[in-house]
Amino acid sequence: MSDHEIITRDQLRTVYRQPGDGAVKKVLPHLDQHCVDFISHCPFCVLSTSGADGRLDASPKGGEPGFLK
């Protein structure tokens, strides 16, 4: 582990404070109706994936509102 690598939550808390209530309330277990309505009007999104090896990929996607299902 390097001096800049954060592995544990305790290490993270030495750099960043505990998230506030407002941020915590933004985490949802599923898309609620407000999210679905918002997404249905968007002409753009970024689809992101991660592999088991930790590699990330993000691909921009766009189209007429409603293209995203």
Short mmCIF file of C-alpha atoms in Angstrom, two decimals:
data_model
loop_
_atom_site.label_atom_id
_atom_site.label_comp_id
_atom_site.label_asym_id
_atom_site.label_seq_id
_atom_site.Cartn_x
_atom_site.Cartn_y
_atom_site.Cartn_z
CA MET A 1 0.00 0.00 0.00
CA SER A 2 1.33 3.44 -0.90
CA ASP A 3 0.98 6.53 1.28
CA HIS A 4 -1.84 7.71 -0.99
CA GLU A 5 -3.82 4.49 -1.23
CA ILE A 6 -6.99 4.24 0.85
CA ILE A 7 -8.16 0.71 1.58
CA THR A 8 -10.35 0.92 4.68
CA ARG A 9 -13.21 3.13 5.79
CA ASP A 10 -11.13 4.28 8.76
CA GLN A 11 -8.39 5.46 6.39
CA LEU A 12 -11.00 7.26 4.31
CA ARG A 13 -12.30 9.08 7.39
CA THR A 14 -8.82 10.50 8.06
CA VAL A 15 -9.13 12.34 4.72
CA TYR A 16 -12.90 12.92 4.37
CA ARG A 17 -15.48 13.54 7.06
CA GLN A 18 -18.57 11.40 7.50
CA PRO A 19 -21.15 12.26 4.80
CA GLY A 20 -23.85 14.67 5.93
CA ASP A 21 -27.52 13.74 6.21
CA GLY A 22 -28.34 15.39 2.87
CA ALA A 23 -25.83 13.23 1.00
CA VAL A 24 -26.90 10.05 2.80
CA LYS A 25 -30.56 10.66 1.89
CA LYS A 26 -29.60 10.75 -1.81
CA VAL A 27 -28.67 7.04 -1.75
CA LEU A 28 -31.60 4.96 -2.97
CA PRO A 29 -31.91 1.16 -3.18
CA HIS A 30 -33.83 1.55 -6.46
CA LEU A 31 -34.98 4.26 -8.86
CA ASP A 32 -38.06 6.00 -7.47
CA GLN A 33 -40.70 7.60 -9.70
CA HIS A 34 -38.97 10.99 -9.58
CA CYS A 35 -35.75 9.39 -10.91
CA VAL A 36 -37.62 7.52 -13.65
CA ASP A 37 -39.41 10.72 -14.73
CA PHE A 38 -36.15 12.69 -14.77
CA ILE A 39 -34.32 10.05 -16.80
CA SER A 40 -37.19 9.80 -19.30
CA HIS A 41 -36.64 13.48 -20.19
CA CYS A 42 -32.84 13.33 -20.52
CA PRO A 43 -31.18 13.48 -23.96
CA PHE A 44 -27.80 12.36 -22.58
CA CYS A 45 -26.33 9.88 -20.09
CA VAL A 46 -23.01 8.24 -19.31
CA LEU A 47 -23.02 4.46 -18.96
CA SER A 48 -20.27 3.33 -16.59
CA THR A 49 -19.09 -0.15 -15.75
CA SER A 50 -16.33 -1.67 -13.64
CA GLY A 51 -14.59 -5.00 -13.92
CA ALA A 52 -13.56 -7.40 -11.19
CA ASP A 53 -10.00 -6.14 -11.69
CA GLY A 54 -11.09 -2.59 -10.80
CA ARG A 55 -10.82 -1.20 -14.32
CA LEU A 56 -13.47 1.36 -15.19
CA ASP A 57 -15.10 2.40 -18.43
CA ALA A 58 -17.52 5.25 -19.14
CA SER A 59 -19.30 5.71 -22.46
CA PRO A 60 -21.42 8.77 -23.31
CA LYS A 61 -24.79 7.99 -24.88
CA GLY A 62 -27.32 10.37 -26.37
CA GLY A 63 -30.53 10.58 -28.31
CA GLU A 64 -34.02 11.98 -28.21
CA PRO A 65 -35.55 12.24 -24.73
CA GLY A 66 -36.99 8.83 -23.94
CA PHE A 67 -34.19 6.85 -25.65
CA LEU A 68 -32.99 5.63 -22.26
CA LYS A 69 -35.05 2.77 -20.80
#
